[in-house]
Coordinates of C-alpha atoms and ligand atoms in Angstrom, one line a residue:
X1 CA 135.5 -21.2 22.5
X2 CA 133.6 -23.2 25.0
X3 CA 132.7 -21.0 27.9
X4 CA 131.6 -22.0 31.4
X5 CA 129.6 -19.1 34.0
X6 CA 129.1 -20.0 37.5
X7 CA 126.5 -18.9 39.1
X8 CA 122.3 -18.4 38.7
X9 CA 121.1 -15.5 39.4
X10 CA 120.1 -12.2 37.6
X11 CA 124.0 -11.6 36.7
X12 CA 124.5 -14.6 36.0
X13 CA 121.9 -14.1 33.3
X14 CA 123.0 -11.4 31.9
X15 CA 126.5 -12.7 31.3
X16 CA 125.1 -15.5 29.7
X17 CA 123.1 -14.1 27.5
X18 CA 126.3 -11.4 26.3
X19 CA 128.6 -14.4 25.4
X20 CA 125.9 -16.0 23.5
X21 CA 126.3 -12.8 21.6
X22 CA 130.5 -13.6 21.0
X23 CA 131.2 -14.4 17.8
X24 CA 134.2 -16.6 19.1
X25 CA 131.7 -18.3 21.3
X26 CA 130.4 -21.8 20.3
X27 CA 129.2 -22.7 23.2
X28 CA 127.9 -22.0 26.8
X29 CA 127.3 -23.9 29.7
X30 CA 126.3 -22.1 33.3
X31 CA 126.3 -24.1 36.7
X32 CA 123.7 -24.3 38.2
X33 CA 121.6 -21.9 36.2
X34 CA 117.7 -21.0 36.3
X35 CA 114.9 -21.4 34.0
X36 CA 115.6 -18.3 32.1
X37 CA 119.6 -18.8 31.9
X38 CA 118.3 -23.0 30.3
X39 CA 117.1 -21.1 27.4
X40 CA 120.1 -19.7 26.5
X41 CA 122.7 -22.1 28.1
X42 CA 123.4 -25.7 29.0
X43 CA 122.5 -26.4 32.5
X44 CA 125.1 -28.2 35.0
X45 CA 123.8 -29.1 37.9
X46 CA 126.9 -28.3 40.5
X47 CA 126.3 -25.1 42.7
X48 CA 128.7 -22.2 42.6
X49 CA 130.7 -23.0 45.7
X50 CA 131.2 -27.1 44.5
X51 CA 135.0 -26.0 43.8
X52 CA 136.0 -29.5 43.2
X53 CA 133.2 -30.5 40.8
X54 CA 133.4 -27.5 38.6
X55 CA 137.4 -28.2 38.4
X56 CA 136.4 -31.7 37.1
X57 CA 133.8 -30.8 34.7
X58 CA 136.0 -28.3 32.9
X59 CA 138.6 -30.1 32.7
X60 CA 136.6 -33.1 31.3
X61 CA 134.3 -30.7 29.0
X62 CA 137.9 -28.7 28.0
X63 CA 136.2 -25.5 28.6
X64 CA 138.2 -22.0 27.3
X65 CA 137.1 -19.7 29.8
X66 CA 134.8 -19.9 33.2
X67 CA 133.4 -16.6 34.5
X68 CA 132.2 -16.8 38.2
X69 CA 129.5 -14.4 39.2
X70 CA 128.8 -14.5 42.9
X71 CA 131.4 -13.5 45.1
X72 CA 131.5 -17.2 47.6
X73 CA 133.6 -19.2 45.1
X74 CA 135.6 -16.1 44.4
X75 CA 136.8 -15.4 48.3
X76 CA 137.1 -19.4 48.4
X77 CA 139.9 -19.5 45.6
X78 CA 138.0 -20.7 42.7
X79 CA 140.3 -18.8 40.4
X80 CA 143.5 -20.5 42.4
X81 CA 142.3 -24.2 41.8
X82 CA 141.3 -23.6 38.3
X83 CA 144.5 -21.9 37.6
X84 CA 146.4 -24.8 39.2
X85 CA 144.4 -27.3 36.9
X86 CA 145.4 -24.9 34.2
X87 CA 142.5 -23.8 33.2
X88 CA 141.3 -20.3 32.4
X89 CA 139.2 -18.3 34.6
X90 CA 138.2 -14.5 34.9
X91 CA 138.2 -13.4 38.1
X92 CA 140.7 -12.5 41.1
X93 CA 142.8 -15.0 43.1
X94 CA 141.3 -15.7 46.7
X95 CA 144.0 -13.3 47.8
X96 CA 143.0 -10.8 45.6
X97 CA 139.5 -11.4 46.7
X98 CA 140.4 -9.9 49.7
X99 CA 139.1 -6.6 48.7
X100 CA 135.2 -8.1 48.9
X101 CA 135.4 -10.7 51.4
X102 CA 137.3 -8.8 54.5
X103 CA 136.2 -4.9 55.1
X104 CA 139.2 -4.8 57.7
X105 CA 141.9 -6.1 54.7
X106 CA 140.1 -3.2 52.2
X107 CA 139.8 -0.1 55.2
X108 CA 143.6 -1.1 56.0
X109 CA 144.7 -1.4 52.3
X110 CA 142.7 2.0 51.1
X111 CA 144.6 3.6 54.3
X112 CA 148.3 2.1 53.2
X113 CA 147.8 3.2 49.6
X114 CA 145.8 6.6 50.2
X115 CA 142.3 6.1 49.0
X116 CA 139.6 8.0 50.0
X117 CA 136.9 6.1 52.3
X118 CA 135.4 7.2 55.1
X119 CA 137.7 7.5 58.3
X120 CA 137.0 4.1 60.6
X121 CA 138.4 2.1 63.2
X122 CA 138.6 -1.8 63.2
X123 CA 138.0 -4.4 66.4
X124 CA 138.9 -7.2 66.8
X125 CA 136.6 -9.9 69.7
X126 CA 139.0 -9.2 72.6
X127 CA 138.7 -5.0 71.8
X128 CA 135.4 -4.6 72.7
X129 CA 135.9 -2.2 75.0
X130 CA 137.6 0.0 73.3
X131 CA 135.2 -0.3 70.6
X132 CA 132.8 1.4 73.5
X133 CA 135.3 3.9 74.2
X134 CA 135.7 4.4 70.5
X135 CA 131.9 5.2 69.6
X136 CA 131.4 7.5 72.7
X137 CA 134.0 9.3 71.4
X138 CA 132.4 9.7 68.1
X139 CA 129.6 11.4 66.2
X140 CA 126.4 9.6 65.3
X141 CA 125.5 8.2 62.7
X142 CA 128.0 5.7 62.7
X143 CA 128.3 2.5 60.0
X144 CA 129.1 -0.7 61.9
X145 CA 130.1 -3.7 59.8
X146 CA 130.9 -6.6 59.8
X147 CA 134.0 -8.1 58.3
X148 CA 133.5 -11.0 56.4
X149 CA 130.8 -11.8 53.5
X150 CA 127.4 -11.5 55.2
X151 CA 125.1 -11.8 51.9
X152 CA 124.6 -8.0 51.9
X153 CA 123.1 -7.9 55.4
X154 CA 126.5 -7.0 57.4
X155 CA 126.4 -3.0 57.5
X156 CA 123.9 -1.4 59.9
X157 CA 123.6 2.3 59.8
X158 CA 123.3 3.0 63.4
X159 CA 121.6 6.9 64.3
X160 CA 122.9 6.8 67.9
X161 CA 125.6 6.0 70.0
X162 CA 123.5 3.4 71.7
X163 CA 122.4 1.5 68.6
X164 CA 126.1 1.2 67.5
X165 CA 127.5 0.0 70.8
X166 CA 124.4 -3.1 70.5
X167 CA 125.3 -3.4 66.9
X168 CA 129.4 -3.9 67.7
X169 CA 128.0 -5.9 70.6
X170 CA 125.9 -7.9 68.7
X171 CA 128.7 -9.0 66.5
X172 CA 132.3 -9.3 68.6
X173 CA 130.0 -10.4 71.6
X174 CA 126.9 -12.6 70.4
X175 CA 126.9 -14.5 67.3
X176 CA 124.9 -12.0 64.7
X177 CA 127.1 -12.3 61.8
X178 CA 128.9 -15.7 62.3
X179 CA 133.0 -15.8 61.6
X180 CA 131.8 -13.3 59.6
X181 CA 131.1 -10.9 62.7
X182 CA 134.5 -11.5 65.3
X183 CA 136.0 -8.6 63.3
X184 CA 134.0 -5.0 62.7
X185 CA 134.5 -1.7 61.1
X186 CA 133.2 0.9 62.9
X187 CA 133.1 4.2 60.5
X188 CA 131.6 7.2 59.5
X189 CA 128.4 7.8 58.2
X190 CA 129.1 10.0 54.7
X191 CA 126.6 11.9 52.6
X192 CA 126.1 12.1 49.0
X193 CA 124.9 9.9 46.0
X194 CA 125.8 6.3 45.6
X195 CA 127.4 5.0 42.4
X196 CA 129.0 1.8 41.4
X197 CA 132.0 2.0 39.1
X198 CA 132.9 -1.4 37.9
X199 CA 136.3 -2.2 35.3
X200 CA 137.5 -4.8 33.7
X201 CA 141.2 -5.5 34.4
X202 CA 144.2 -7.6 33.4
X203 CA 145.6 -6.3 36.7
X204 CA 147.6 -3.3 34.8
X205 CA 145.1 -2.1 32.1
X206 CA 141.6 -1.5 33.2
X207 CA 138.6 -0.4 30.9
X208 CA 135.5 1.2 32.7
X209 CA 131.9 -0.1 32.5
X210 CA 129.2 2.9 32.2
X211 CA 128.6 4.0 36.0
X212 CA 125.7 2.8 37.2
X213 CA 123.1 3.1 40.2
X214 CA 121.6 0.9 42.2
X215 CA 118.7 0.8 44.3
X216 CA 118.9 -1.5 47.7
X217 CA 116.1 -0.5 49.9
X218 CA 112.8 -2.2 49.1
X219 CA 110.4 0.8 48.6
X220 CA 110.1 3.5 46.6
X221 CA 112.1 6.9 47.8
X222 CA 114.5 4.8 49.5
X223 CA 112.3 3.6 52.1
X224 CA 111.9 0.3 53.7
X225 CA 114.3 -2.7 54.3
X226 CA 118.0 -2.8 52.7
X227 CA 117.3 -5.6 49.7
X228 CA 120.0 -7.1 47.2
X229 CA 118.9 -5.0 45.3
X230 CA 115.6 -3.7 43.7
X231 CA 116.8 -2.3 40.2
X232 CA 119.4 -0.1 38.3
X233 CA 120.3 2.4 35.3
X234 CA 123.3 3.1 33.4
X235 CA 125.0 5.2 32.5
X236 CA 124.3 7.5 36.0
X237 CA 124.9 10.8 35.3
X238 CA 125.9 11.9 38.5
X239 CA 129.7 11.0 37.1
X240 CA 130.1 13.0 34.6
X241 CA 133.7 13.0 32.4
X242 CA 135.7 14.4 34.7
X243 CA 134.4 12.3 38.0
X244 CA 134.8 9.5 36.0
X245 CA 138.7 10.8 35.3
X246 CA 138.9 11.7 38.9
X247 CA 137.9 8.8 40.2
X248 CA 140.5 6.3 37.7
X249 CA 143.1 8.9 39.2
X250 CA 141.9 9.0 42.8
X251 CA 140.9 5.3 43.1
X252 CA 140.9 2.4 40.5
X253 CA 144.4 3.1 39.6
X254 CA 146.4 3.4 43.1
X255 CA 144.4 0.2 43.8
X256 CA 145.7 -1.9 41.3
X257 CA 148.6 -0.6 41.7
X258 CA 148.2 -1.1 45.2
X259 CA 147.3 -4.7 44.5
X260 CA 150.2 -5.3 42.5
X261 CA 153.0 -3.4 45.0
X262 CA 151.7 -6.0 47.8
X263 CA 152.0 -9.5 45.5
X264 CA 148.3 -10.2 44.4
X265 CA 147.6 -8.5 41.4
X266 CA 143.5 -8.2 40.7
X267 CA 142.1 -9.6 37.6
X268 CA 138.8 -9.9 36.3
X269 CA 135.6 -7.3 37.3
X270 CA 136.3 -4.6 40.1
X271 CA 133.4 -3.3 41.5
X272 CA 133.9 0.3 43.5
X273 CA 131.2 1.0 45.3
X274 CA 131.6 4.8 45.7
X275 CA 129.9 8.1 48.2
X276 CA 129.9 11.1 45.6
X277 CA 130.3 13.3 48.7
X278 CA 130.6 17.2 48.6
X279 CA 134.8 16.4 49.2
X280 CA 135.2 14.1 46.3
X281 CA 134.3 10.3 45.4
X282 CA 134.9 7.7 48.6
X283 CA 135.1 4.0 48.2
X284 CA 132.3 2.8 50.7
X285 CA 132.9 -1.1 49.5
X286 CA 134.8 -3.2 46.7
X287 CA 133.3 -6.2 45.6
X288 CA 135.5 -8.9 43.2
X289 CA 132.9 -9.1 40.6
X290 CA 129.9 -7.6 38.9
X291 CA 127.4 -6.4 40.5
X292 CA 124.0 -7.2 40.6
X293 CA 121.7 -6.1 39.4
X294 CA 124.0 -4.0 38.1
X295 CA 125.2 -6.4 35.6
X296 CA 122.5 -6.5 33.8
X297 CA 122.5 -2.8 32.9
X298 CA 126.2 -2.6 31.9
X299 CA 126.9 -5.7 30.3
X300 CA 124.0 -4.7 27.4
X301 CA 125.9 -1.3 27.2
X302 CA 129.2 -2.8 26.1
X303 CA 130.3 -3.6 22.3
X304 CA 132.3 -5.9 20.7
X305 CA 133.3 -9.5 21.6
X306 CA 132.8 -9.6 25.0
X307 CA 134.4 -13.2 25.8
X308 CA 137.3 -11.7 23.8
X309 CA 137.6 -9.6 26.3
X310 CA 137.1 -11.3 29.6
X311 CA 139.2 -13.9 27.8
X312 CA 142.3 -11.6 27.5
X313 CA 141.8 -10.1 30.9
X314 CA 141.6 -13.3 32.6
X315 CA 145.0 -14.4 30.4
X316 CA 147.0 -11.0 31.3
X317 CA 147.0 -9.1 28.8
X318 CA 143.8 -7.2 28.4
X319 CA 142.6 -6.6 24.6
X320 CA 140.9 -3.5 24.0
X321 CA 140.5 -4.1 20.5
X322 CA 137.0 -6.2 22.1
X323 CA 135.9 -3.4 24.4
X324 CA 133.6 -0.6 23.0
X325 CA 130.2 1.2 24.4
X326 CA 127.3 1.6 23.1
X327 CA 125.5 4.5 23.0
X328 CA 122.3 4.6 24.8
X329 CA 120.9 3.4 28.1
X330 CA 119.6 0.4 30.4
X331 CA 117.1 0.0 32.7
X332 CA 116.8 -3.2 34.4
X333 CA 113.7 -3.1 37.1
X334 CA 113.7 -6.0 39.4
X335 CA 110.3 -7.7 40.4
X336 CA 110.2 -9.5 43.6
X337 CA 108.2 -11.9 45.5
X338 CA 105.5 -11.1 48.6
X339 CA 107.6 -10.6 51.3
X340 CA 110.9 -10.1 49.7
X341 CA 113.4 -9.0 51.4
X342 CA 111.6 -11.4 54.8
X343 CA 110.2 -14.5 54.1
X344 CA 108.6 -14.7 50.0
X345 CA 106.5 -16.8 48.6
X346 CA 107.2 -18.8 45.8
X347 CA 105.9 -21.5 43.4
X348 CA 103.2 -19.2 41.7
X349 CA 103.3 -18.9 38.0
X350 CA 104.4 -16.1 36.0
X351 CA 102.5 -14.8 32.5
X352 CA 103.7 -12.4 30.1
X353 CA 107.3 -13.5 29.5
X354 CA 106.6 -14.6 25.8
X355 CA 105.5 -11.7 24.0
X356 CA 108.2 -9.1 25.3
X357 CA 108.7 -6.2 22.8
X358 CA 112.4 -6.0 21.0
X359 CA 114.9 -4.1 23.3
X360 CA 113.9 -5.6 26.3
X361 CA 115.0 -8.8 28.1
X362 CA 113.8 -10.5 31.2
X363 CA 116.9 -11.9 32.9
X364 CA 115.9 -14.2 35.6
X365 CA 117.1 -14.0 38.8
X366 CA 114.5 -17.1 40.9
X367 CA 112.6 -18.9 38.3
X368 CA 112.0 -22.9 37.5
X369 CA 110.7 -24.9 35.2
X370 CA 107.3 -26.9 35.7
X371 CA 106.3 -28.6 32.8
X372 CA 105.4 -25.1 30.3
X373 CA 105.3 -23.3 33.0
X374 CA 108.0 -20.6 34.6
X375 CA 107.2 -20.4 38.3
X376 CA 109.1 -17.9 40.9
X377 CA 111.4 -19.8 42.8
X378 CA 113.2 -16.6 44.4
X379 CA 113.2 -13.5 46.4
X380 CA 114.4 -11.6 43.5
X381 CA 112.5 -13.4 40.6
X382 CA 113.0 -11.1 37.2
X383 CA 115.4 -8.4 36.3
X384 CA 113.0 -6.5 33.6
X385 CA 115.8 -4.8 31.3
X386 CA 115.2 -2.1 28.7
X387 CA 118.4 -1.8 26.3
X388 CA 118.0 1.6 24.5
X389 CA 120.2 2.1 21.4
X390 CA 120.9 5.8 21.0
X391 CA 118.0 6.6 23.6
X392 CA 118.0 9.0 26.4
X393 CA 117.6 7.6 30.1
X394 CA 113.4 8.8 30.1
X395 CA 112.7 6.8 27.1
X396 CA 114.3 3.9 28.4
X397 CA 112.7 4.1 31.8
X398 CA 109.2 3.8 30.1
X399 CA 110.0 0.6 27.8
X400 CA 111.3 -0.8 30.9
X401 CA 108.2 -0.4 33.0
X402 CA 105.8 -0.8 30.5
X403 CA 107.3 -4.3 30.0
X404 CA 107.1 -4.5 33.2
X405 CA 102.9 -4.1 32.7
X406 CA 103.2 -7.4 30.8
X407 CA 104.0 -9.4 33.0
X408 CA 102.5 -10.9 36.4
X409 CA 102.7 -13.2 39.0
X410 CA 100.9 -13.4 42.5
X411 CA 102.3 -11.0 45.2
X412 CA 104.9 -9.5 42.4
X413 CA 106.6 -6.2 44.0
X414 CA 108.7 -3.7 42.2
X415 CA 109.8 0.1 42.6
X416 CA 108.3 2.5 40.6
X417 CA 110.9 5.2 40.9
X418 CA 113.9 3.1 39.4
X419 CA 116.2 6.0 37.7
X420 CA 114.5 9.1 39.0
X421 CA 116.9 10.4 40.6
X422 CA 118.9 10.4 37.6
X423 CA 116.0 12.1 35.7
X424 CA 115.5 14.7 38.7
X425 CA 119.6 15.6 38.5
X426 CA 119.5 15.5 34.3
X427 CA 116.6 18.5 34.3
X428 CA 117.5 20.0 37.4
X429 CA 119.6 23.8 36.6
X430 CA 122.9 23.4 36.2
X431 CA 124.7 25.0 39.3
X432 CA 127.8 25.3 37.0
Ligands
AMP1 P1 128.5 -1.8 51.9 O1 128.2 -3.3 51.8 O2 129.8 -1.5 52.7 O3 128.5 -1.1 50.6 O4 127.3 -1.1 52.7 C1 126.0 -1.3 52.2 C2 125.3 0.0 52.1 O5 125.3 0.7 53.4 C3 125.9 0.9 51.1 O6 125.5 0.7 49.8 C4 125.4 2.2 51.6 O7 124.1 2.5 51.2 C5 125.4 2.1 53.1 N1 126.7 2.5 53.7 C6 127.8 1.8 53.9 N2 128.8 2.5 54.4 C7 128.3 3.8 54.5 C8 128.9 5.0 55.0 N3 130.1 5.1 55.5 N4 128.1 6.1 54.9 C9 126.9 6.1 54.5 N5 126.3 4.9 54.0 C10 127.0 3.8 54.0
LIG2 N1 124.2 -4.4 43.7 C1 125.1 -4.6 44.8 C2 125.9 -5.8 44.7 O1 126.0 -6.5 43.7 O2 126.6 -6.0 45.7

């Protein structure tokens, strides 16, 4: 089949380089692509939100399946206009989108259908007031966010009551967020360990990508400025079997059946953000795709033909026949520009990407072409992935960064703690 991703980042990368791997795959294409993605792809030069030209060109190119990776064309109805060309696409519908692109729709449809996330309050730009009496009446911290899709920089973590009546200001009042800010969320701050728990899902069935961890502030320890994200592991072993069983029970299934009860059943890549708190697994965001850079740590883990099975998802009838894991690990570390996540530099040169040991991968996230050279052309510029067959999490970790020694580029930042709190929680005594 002739496949078609949409998108050019990191994830985007990733994706690519899996269906490469499909035996029923003859060829890809990915709009608009990077440098990196042009090595394994054909480049089309239409960005991710062009709804009308990607309709055209795959129609005109006949392509079998697309699979969009940011969440923009998603919450615009790319999946609606493709389906009404007739044309196969995995992803949700924009209604189904929903669940990513307004925080008020996903608080109000967790409530309706009783999943856990932290207890919250919505205004709307004529309720500001009661917004104020709503925080004074509150205990700090409180989470303030804004509705709509803010590129990851919509939820501030506010320590006093003060700081969330500027923040709620700042949004219904000023013009902080854009359309994206004239609804908030104002909820409570939860403890506990972040996960993300992505499926795949025809809407009925679901299979379950190995949990993974992220790691969104820019600095090591979680310090420093909220990023879109500076690396991740899989699988994360703070779900262990039964979380994992809990949490289909407690959470992925009442929300597609939830989904389906209310007319817009959700197909393609749920992403559950979740709070591992001391009361149980808490949905503090969905997002209608993969994640990133989580993507690039499951996608490696799974087996078997994976557009087989993005294919059937995206047609309804989910064949898990094409799903399998692997056993093993991934460790994807994410090197960034000078200034990332302010104002980068980019345009400088990057060595080191041709002589990469086997079991590791450098899916680009910024990068371009200029003449032999690969130059950074992004804030996040390289996902360095370590894919370890059969190997514990520590092993992996140390391919990862010591591909991460090989390479180099002016100004290049990374973490150096990427998957220790997993290594800290696998040695720790068990409190069993
Ligand atoms: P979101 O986009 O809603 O996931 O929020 C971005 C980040 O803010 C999350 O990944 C968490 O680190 C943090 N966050 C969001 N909501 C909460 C909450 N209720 N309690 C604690 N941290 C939160
Ligand atoms: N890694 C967080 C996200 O993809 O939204």
């Amino acid at each position: 089949m002739k496949v078609l991703v949409v998108g050019s980042g990191g994830r985007e990368h990733a994706l690519v380089w899996r269906l490469r791997q499909s035996p029923s795959v003859s060829h890809v294409y990915c709009s608009p692509g990077n440098a990196g993605i042009a090595q394994q792809a054909e480049l089309v030069s239409l960005n991710a939100t062009d709804i009308d030209g990607l309709v055209a060109f795959a129609t005109q190119e006949r392509i079998d399946l697309t699979v969009v990776g940011p969440e923009q064309p998603l919450v615009m109805g790319i999946v609606d206009r493709f389906a009404a060309a007739g044309l196969t696409i995995f992803g949700p519908t924009q209604a189904a989108a929903r669940l990513e692109g307004s925080k008020a729709f996903a608080k109000e449809f967790m409530q309706r259908h009783n999943i856990p996330t932290p207890r919250y309050k919505t205004f709307r730009k004529n309720q500001r007031d009661a917004a104020v009496r709503f925080i004074d009446g509150a205990a700090p911290p409180l989470v303030v966010k804004a509705d709509g899709l803010a590129a990851g920089k919509g939820v501030l973590i506010c320590e006093t009551r003060e700081d969330a009546n500027a923040a709620v200001r700042g949004m219904l009042q000023g013009n902080a967020f854009g359309a994206a800010g004239q609804t908030v969320v104002v909820e409570e701050f939860l403890h506990g360990e972040e996960v993300s728990v992505l499926i795949i899902t025809d809407g009925t069935r679901a299979v379950p990508l190995p949990p993974a961890q992220d790691h969104k502030r820019a600095l090591d320890d979680d310090r420093g400025k909220n990023t879109g994200g500076m690396g991740a592991y899989a699988p994360a072993p703070v779900v262990d079997d039964a979380l994992l069983n809990r949490i289909h029970r407690e959470i992925i299934e009442p929300t597609l059946a939830g989904m389906r009860a209310e007319g817009s059943p959700y197909r393609g890549c749920l992403y559950c953000g979740l709070m591992v708190t001391d009361s149980g697994p808490k949905v503090l965001e969905y997002n209608c795709r993969f994640g990133d850079p989580e993507a690039q740590v499951v996608v490696p883990l799974l087996d078997g033909d994976f557009a087989r099975l993005l294919l059937s998802a995206a047609q309804g009838a989910l064949d898990e026949s094409a799903y399998a894991l692997r056993d093993g690990s991934a460790v994807c570390i994410v090197l960034a520009s000078a200034g990332y996540p302010d104002e980068y530099t980019t345009g400088k040169r990057i060595s080191g990407l041709d002589s990469l040991p086997p079991g590791v991968v450098a899916f680009h996230a910024g990068t371009k072409r200029s003449g032999n050279d690969i130059l950074t052309a992004g804030g996040r510029v390289l996902g360095m992935t370590a894919v370890g067959d059969g190997k514990d999490l520590a092993s992996t970790i140390e391919i990862a960064y010591d591909a991460v020694g090989m390479i180099a580029f002016e100004g290049m930042q990374y973490r150096r703690d990427i998957g220790r709190k997993a290594l800290r929680r696998l040695h720790a005594p068990s409190t069993q």
